[in-house]
Short mmCIF file of C-alpha atoms in Angstrom, two decimals:
data_model
loop_
_atom_site.label_atom_id
_atom_site.label_comp_id
_atom_site.label_asym_id
_atom_site.label_seq_id
_atom_site.Cartn_x
_atom_site.Cartn_y
_atom_site.Cartn_z
CA UNK A 486 0.01 0.10 -0.01
CA UNK A 487 1.33 3.44 -0.95
CA UNK A 488 2.39 5.68 2.01
CA UNK A 489 -0.09 8.37 2.68
CA UNK A 490 1.39 11.77 2.03
CA UNK A 491 0.55 13.29 5.49
CA UNK A 492 2.33 16.55 4.71
CA UNK A 493 0.17 17.11 1.64
CA UNK A 494 -3.26 16.06 2.89
CA UNK A 495 -4.88 14.58 6.12
CA UNK A 496 -5.82 11.01 6.46
CA UNK A 497 -8.78 11.89 8.56
CA UNK A 498 -11.08 14.95 8.48
CA UNK A 499 -13.30 15.28 11.46
CA UNK A 500 -16.56 17.22 10.96
CA UNK A 501 -18.42 18.11 14.09
CA UNK A 502 -21.76 18.36 12.34
CA UNK A 503 -23.69 19.58 15.39
CA UNK A 504 -23.48 20.00 19.15
CA UNK A 505 -27.00 18.63 19.52
CA UNK A 506 -26.93 15.29 21.37
CA UNK A 507 -29.35 13.24 23.56
CA UNK A 508 -26.42 12.51 25.84
CA UNK A 509 -24.57 14.68 28.41
CA UNK A 510 -21.39 12.68 28.76
CA UNK A 511 -19.15 13.84 31.60
CA UNK A 512 -16.02 13.89 29.40
CA UNK A 513 -17.70 15.58 26.39
CA UNK A 514 -15.17 17.63 24.45
CA UNK A 515 -17.95 19.29 22.59
CA UNK A 516 -20.05 20.46 25.61
CA UNK A 517 -22.94 18.92 23.71
CA UNK A 518 -26.48 20.26 24.05
CA UNK A 519 -30.03 19.09 23.56
CA UNK A 520 -30.73 21.52 20.82
CA UNK A 521 -28.48 22.64 17.76
CA UNK A 522 -26.97 25.98 17.99
CA UNK A 523 -27.82 28.65 15.36
CA UNK A 524 -24.19 29.02 14.41
CA UNK A 525 -23.80 25.61 12.91
CA UNK A 526 -23.20 25.13 9.21
CA UNK A 527 -26.13 25.17 7.01
CA UNK A 528 -26.65 22.44 4.52
CA UNK A 529 -25.33 24.58 1.79
CA UNK A 530 -22.22 25.48 3.94
CA UNK A 531 -21.69 21.79 4.63
CA UNK A 532 -21.94 20.98 0.97
CA UNK A 533 -19.48 23.63 0.05
CA UNK A 534 -16.95 22.28 2.62
CA UNK A 535 -17.37 18.75 1.30
CA UNK A 536 -16.79 20.05 -2.18
CA UNK A 537 -13.49 21.77 -0.99
CA UNK A 538 -12.31 18.33 0.26
CA UNK A 539 -11.88 17.18 -3.21
CA UNK A 540 -9.03 19.68 -3.60
CA UNK A 541 -6.84 17.16 -1.70
CA UNK A 542 -7.08 14.84 -4.79
CA UNK A 543 -7.69 11.16 -4.72
CA UNK A 544 -7.59 9.10 -2.72
CA UNK A 545 -9.49 11.47 -0.56
CA UNK A 546 -9.28 11.67 3.26
CA UNK A 547 -11.90 9.94 5.28
CA UNK A 548 -14.66 12.23 6.39
CA UNK A 549 -15.57 11.37 9.91
CA UNK A 550 -19.04 12.76 10.94
CA UNK A 551 -19.17 13.42 14.63
CA UNK A 552 -20.84 15.69 17.01
CA UNK A 553 -22.68 15.95 19.36
CA UNK A 554 -24.77 13.21 17.51
CA UNK A 555 -24.62 13.64 13.73
CA UNK A 556 -27.86 11.89 13.41
CA UNK A 557 -29.52 14.76 15.30
CA UNK A 558 -29.26 16.85 11.96
CA UNK A 559 -32.23 16.75 9.78
CA UNK A 560 -30.01 16.78 6.76
CA UNK A 561 -27.64 14.01 7.99
CA UNK A 562 -28.42 11.64 5.14
CA UNK A 563 -28.27 14.47 2.60
CA UNK A 564 -24.70 15.38 3.75
CA UNK A 565 -23.68 11.63 3.61
CA UNK A 566 -25.24 11.27 0.12
CA UNK A 567 -23.39 14.38 -1.20
CA UNK A 568 -20.06 13.22 0.15
CA UNK A 569 -20.53 9.75 -1.22
CA UNK A 570 -21.40 11.10 -4.59
CA UNK A 571 -18.05 12.88 -4.58
CA UNK A 572 -16.20 9.66 -3.83
CA UNK A 573 -15.30 10.70 -0.37
CA UNK A 574 -15.37 7.83 2.19
CA UNK A 575 -17.42 8.40 5.28
CA UNK A 576 -17.27 7.10 8.78
CA UNK A 577 -19.95 7.90 11.34
CA UNK A 578 -19.67 8.45 15.14
CA UNK A 579 -23.20 8.45 16.42
CA UNK A 580 -24.42 8.43 19.98
CA UNK A 581 -26.05 5.43 21.64
CA UNK A 582 -28.92 6.74 23.69
CA UNK A 583 -32.46 5.88 22.67
CA UNK A 584 -33.78 3.41 20.14
CA UNK A 585 -32.62 5.73 17.32
CA UNK A 586 -29.94 3.31 16.26
CA UNK A 587 -32.28 0.50 15.41
CA UNK A 588 -31.76 -2.15 12.81
CA UNK A 589 -33.72 -0.32 10.12
CA UNK A 590 -31.68 2.85 10.51
CA UNK A 591 -28.44 0.89 10.55
CA UNK A 592 -29.31 -0.70 7.31
CA UNK A 593 -29.81 2.66 5.66
CA UNK A 594 -26.55 3.83 7.18
CA UNK A 595 -24.76 0.76 5.73
CA UNK A 596 -25.54 2.20 2.17
CA UNK A 597 -23.81 5.34 2.94
CA UNK A 598 -20.77 4.89 5.44
CA UNK A 599 -17.73 2.58 5.36
CA UNK A 600 -17.36 2.29 9.04
CA UNK A 601 -18.81 3.38 12.34
CA UNK A 602 -17.44 4.09 16.00
CA UNK A 603 -19.35 3.42 18.91
CA UNK A 604 -18.17 4.29 22.47
CA UNK A 605 -17.89 2.07 25.52
CA UNK A 606 -16.45 3.71 28.62
CA UNK A 607 -17.07 1.04 31.13
CA UNK A 608 -17.19 -2.73 31.47
CA UNK A 609 -20.11 -2.38 33.85
CA UNK A 610 -23.48 -0.61 33.52
CA UNK A 611 -22.76 1.55 36.53
CA UNK A 612 -19.53 2.96 35.10
CA UNK A 613 -20.69 3.41 31.49
CA UNK A 614 -24.14 4.86 32.36
CA UNK A 615 -22.52 7.16 34.88
CA UNK A 616 -20.02 8.55 32.38
CA UNK A 617 -22.26 8.68 29.35
CA UNK A 618 -25.38 10.12 31.19
CA UNK A 619 -28.36 10.84 29.07
CA UNK A 620 -30.08 14.24 29.12
CA UNK A 621 -33.40 12.95 28.01
CA UNK A 622 -34.45 10.02 29.97
CA UNK A 623 -33.18 7.31 32.39
CA UNK A 624 -32.21 4.45 30.10
CA UNK A 625 -29.59 1.77 30.31
CA UNK A 626 -27.05 3.24 27.83
CA UNK A 627 -24.70 0.24 28.51
CA UNK A 628 -27.31 -2.24 27.45
CA UNK A 629 -28.22 -0.27 24.43
CA UNK A 630 -24.73 -0.14 23.33
CA UNK A 631 -24.25 -3.94 23.59
CA UNK A 632 -27.45 -4.28 21.50
CA UNK A 633 -26.02 -2.00 18.77
CA UNK A 634 -22.91 -4.17 18.82
CA UNK A 635 -25.01 -7.15 17.93
CA UNK A 636 -26.87 -5.47 15.10
CA UNK A 637 -23.78 -4.12 13.68
CA UNK A 638 -22.17 -7.70 13.68
CA UNK A 639 -25.42 -9.03 12.19
CA UNK A 640 -25.46 -6.53 9.38
CA UNK A 641 -21.68 -6.92 8.77
CA UNK A 642 -21.01 -3.24 9.17
CA UNK A 643 -17.40 -2.51 10.10
CA UNK A 644 -17.11 -0.71 13.45
CA UNK A 645 -14.58 0.24 16.02
CA UNK A 646 -15.07 0.71 19.71
CA UNK A 647 -13.93 4.07 21.42
CA UNK A 648 -12.97 4.09 25.15
CA UNK A 649 -12.11 7.27 27.02
CA UNK A 650 -9.66 6.31 29.83
CA UNK A 651 -9.46 8.30 32.99
CA UNK A 652 -8.84 7.41 36.81
CA UNK A 653 -12.60 6.69 37.08
CA UNK A 654 -12.52 3.70 34.78
CA UNK A 655 -8.81 2.67 34.20
CA UNK A 656 -9.14 -0.52 36.27
CA UNK A 657 -11.87 -1.75 34.00
CA UNK A 658 -9.67 -1.75 30.87
CA UNK A 659 -8.98 -5.51 30.66
CA UNK A 660 -12.67 -6.23 30.98
CA UNK A 661 -13.69 -3.54 28.45
CA UNK A 662 -11.14 -5.10 26.05
CA UNK A 663 -12.81 -8.53 26.43
CA UNK A 664 -16.20 -7.02 25.56
CA UNK A 665 -14.64 -5.27 22.58
CA UNK A 666 -12.83 -8.40 21.28
CA UNK A 667 -15.94 -10.42 21.58
CA UNK A 668 -18.20 -7.75 19.88
CA UNK A 669 -16.69 -8.28 16.55
CA UNK A 670 -15.18 -4.75 16.32
CA UNK A 671 -12.22 -4.33 13.97
CA UNK A 672 -10.33 -1.92 16.34
CA UNK A 673 -10.30 -0.54 19.83
CA UNK A 674 -9.39 3.15 20.03
CA UNK A 675 -8.53 4.37 23.49
CA UNK A 676 -8.76 8.13 24.19
CA UNK A 677 -6.63 9.60 26.88
CA UNK A 678 -8.54 12.26 28.69
CA UNK A 679 -7.76 15.96 27.74
CA UNK A 680 -9.34 18.49 30.07
CA UNK A 681 -11.45 20.42 27.60
CA UNK A 682 -15.24 20.87 27.67
CA UNK A 683 -16.96 18.85 30.39
CA UNK A 684 -13.77 16.80 30.69
CA UNK A 685 -12.70 19.56 33.18
CA UNK A 686 -14.81 17.69 35.77
CA UNK A 687 -12.82 14.57 35.47
CA UNK A 688 -9.28 13.42 36.55
CA UNK A 689 -6.94 12.24 33.95
CA UNK A 690 -4.34 9.72 34.49
CA UNK A 691 -0.96 10.95 35.90
CA UNK A 692 2.15 10.51 33.53
CA UNK A 693 3.43 7.20 35.13
CA UNK A 694 -0.18 5.65 34.99
CA UNK A 695 -0.36 6.76 31.30
CA UNK A 696 2.96 4.91 30.66
CA UNK A 697 1.53 1.77 32.45
CA UNK A 698 -1.68 1.96 30.46
CA UNK A 699 0.09 2.14 26.91
CA UNK A 700 2.21 -0.74 28.00
CA UNK A 701 -0.82 -2.58 28.82
CA UNK A 702 -2.34 -1.61 25.44
CA UNK A 703 0.60 -3.22 23.80
CA UNK A 704 -0.09 -6.49 25.73
CA UNK A 705 -3.82 -6.23 24.61
CA UNK A 706 -2.89 -5.76 20.97
CA UNK A 707 -1.13 -9.25 21.13
CA UNK A 708 -4.59 -10.80 21.13
CA UNK A 709 -5.10 -9.97 17.52
CA UNK A 710 -7.27 -6.87 17.82
CA UNK A 711 -6.02 -3.61 16.34
CA UNK A 712 -5.40 -1.18 19.19
CA UNK A 713 -4.96 2.56 18.66
CA UNK A 714 -4.77 5.53 20.99
CA UNK A 715 -5.95 9.20 20.79
CA UNK A 716 -3.94 11.87 22.51
CA UNK A 717 -1.34 9.29 23.50
CA UNK A 718 0.89 9.11 20.48
CA UNK A 719 3.72 7.76 22.68
CA UNK A 720 2.07 4.46 22.28
CA UNK A 721 4.01 4.16 19.08
CA UNK A 722 7.24 4.66 20.99
CA UNK A 723 6.25 1.62 23.17
CA UNK A 724 5.43 -0.37 20.05
CA UNK A 725 8.89 0.41 18.77
CA UNK A 726 10.65 -0.37 21.81
CA UNK A 727 8.79 -3.54 22.64
CA UNK A 728 9.20 -4.77 18.99
CA UNK A 729 13.00 -4.35 19.48
CA UNK A 730 12.97 -6.55 22.43
CA UNK A 731 12.83 -4.15 25.30
CA UNK A 732 11.04 -5.38 28.35
CA UNK A 733 8.92 -3.43 30.64
CA UNK A 734 8.82 -4.30 34.33
CA UNK A 735 5.99 -1.89 34.81
CA UNK A 736 4.50 -0.13 37.72
CA UNK A 737 1.66 -1.30 40.02
CA UNK A 738 -1.13 -0.35 37.53
CA UNK A 739 0.55 -2.15 34.59
CA UNK A 740 0.88 -5.20 36.68
CA UNK A 741 -2.61 -5.25 37.76
CA UNK A 742 -4.03 -4.58 34.23
CA UNK A 743 -1.85 -7.24 32.58
CA UNK A 744 -2.55 -9.81 35.22
CA UNK A 745 -6.28 -9.22 34.84
CA UNK A 746 -5.90 -9.51 31.07
CA UNK A 747 -4.23 -12.94 31.22
CA UNK A 748 -6.71 -14.17 33.70
CA UNK A 749 -9.70 -13.39 31.61
CA UNK A 750 -8.25 -13.86 28.08
CA UNK A 751 -5.64 -16.45 28.67
CA UNK A 752 -2.25 -16.25 27.17
CA UNK A 753 -1.98 -14.34 23.87
CA UNK A 754 -1.84 -16.48 20.65
CA UNK A 755 1.71 -17.13 19.62
CA UNK A 756 3.11 -15.38 16.55
CA UNK A 757 0.55 -12.41 16.80
CA UNK A 758 1.97 -9.22 15.23
CA UNK A 759 1.15 -5.86 16.52
CA UNK A 760 -0.65 -3.84 13.95
CA UNK A 761 1.32 -1.14 12.01
CA UNK A 762 0.60 2.49 12.70
CA UNK A 763 0.44 5.77 10.79
CA UNK A 764 2.28 8.52 12.61
CA UNK A 765 -0.51 11.07 12.72
CA UNK A 766 -0.96 13.68 15.57
CA UNK A 767 -2.97 16.82 16.11
CA UNK A 768 -2.69 18.77 13.01
CA UNK A 769 -0.63 16.29 11.15
CA UNK A 770 -2.67 13.74 9.19
CA UNK A 771 -5.79 15.06 11.09
CA UNK A 772 -7.77 18.11 10.84
CA UNK A 773 -11.10 19.15 12.57
CA UNK A 774 -13.91 21.34 11.50
CA UNK A 775 -16.20 22.49 14.39
CA UNK A 776 -19.95 22.89 14.04
CA UNK A 777 -19.53 26.60 13.27
CA UNK A 778 -17.04 25.92 10.63
CA UNK A 779 -13.92 26.82 12.71
CA UNK A 780 -10.79 24.74 11.55
CA UNK A 781 -8.73 23.26 14.43
CA UNK A 782 -5.74 20.91 14.38
CA UNK A 783 -7.92 18.42 16.23
CA UNK A 784 -11.07 18.34 18.17
CA UNK A 785 -9.06 18.46 21.39
CA UNK A 786 -6.91 21.32 20.40
CA UNK A 787 -9.31 24.39 19.84
CA UNK A 788 -6.82 26.66 18.23
CA UNK A 789 -8.54 28.39 15.35
CA UNK A 790 -6.80 28.26 12.00
CA UNK A 791 -9.58 29.57 9.93
CA UNK A 792 -13.22 28.83 9.00
CA UNK A 793 -14.50 26.70 6.11
CA UNK A 794 -17.18 29.47 5.44
CA UNK A 795 -14.47 31.64 4.07
CA UNK A 796 -11.14 29.63 4.01
CA UNK A 797 -10.33 26.65 1.80
CA UNK A 798 -9.55 23.69 4.14
CA UNK A 799 -6.86 22.45 1.68
CA UNK A 800 -4.93 25.75 1.64
CA UNK A 801 -5.14 25.94 5.58
CA UNK A 802 -3.92 22.37 5.95
CA UNK A 803 -0.96 22.84 3.58
CA UNK A 804 0.15 26.35 4.43
CA UNK A 805 -0.84 27.38 7.90
CA UNK A 806 2.32 28.14 9.96
CA UNK A 807 1.22 26.22 13.07
CA UNK A 808 0.47 23.08 11.10
CA UNK A 809 3.75 23.30 9.15
CA UNK A 810 5.65 23.63 12.44
CA UNK A 811 3.76 20.58 13.88
CA UNK A 812 4.34 18.29 10.89
CA UNK A 813 8.02 19.32 10.79
CA UNK A 814 8.18 18.08 14.41
CA UNK A 815 9.68 21.53 15.54
CA UNK A 816 8.64 21.24 19.19
CA UNK A 817 9.96 22.87 22.47
CA UNK A 818 11.44 21.08 25.32
CA UNK A 819 12.23 17.34 25.27
CA UNK A 820 9.66 16.62 22.42
CA UNK A 821 11.79 18.70 20.25
CA UNK A 822 14.98 16.52 20.75
CA UNK A 823 13.36 13.19 21.17
CA UNK A 824 14.40 10.40 18.77
CA UNK A 825 10.75 9.48 18.52
CA UNK A 826 9.46 12.91 17.61
CA UNK A 827 8.68 11.97 13.97
CA UNK A 828 6.48 8.95 14.76
CA UNK A 829 5.20 10.27 18.10
CA UNK A 830 5.42 14.01 18.58
CA UNK A 831 3.37 14.03 21.81
CA UNK A 832 -0.08 15.29 22.29
CA UNK A 833 -0.21 18.82 20.99
CA UNK A 834 -3.62 19.11 22.68
CA UNK A 835 -2.38 18.30 26.01
CA UNK A 836 0.47 20.68 25.70
CA UNK A 837 -1.83 23.47 24.70
CA UNK A 838 -4.45 22.65 27.53
CA UNK A 839 -1.95 22.32 30.36
CA UNK A 840 0.88 24.57 29.29
CA UNK A 841 -0.66 27.03 26.88
CA UNK A 842 1.74 26.16 24.15
CA UNK A 843 0.73 23.77 21.27
CA UNK A 844 4.50 23.12 20.53
CA UNK A 845 5.48 22.33 24.26
CA UNK A 846 6.43 18.93 25.38
CA UNK A 847 3.59 16.48 26.15
CA UNK A 848 3.10 16.66 30.06
CA UNK A 849 2.04 13.04 30.02
CA UNK A 850 5.00 11.47 28.60
CA UNK A 851 7.61 10.12 31.04
CA UNK A 852 10.25 9.22 28.44
CA UNK A 853 13.65 11.04 28.61
CA UNK A 854 15.17 11.28 25.20
CA UNK A 855 18.61 9.95 24.65
CA UNK A 856 19.67 13.21 22.90
CA UNK A 857 19.52 16.43 24.94
#
């Protein structure tokens, strides 16, 4: 497969179609609301933005429709159909809340999208329902999520499971992994909490806990399921180190999680290879368009680069000085001299949120570069 030209075009374009959502998740980046805001892109604006994406040339980036809940937009199918007609691959990240995601709707979505992502933030109803609280009615979101997994598997729709990890649910990760593995998902994407939006209420992992968790995720990947991280690009450093034969004694959390994993899953199959990775990071291979058209390096890095109402996203991605600096890995502090800066580069969102500088070193990374 030809290497994706990340400097020329993103692999993934996230479009926050709306902030409207029936859920009120405690870690919601978007501060989602029950009603759409009057500032969100009109159908015409959304179509123009999609037309502009064809300026990246084929193969086009994947357009990921997110929110809020993209299905809360009355023109959601119209937007999908337009993107599909342009040859742009579409992925969908809907909310599981009410009976909206029933089998009939999912059959219709299968005609339009190449994949879906569904969130699971706890291995127990108590945890998942607490984190992903609904703003409309008291329902068992955990149960509804497992039912959606069953329908997706039945309809042969490719899907991944997203999990936001924080102190609140970190001890459940091995059990979440088991559910994901048995669900038929093609990937498990673990989001490391960034304190933006409602996530300000929650406690992220400390740096050594983050290291223990990414080392655990390497162990989980040995069971044959693709494992990826969001806002923890140092997972790629771990993959490189472990592939080269480096062992990790690990802290208490790593030992606990790995022991539980072996207990419930058995020993990993022999000869399993960890999936390869693409070295994307906030603003490099990834670009985000907010509901009002604002262009950000990523959804967790709300640094405005322009607006699709007046700016061409292709020009912004290729020429904006912040993005050029990010993709050239010209960072400050230890990230700037790290031998893994090209494949990792640290979380630009966490550096911006915690230090006010999108080019600062990632505060969650414990690695000390060999070059100083």
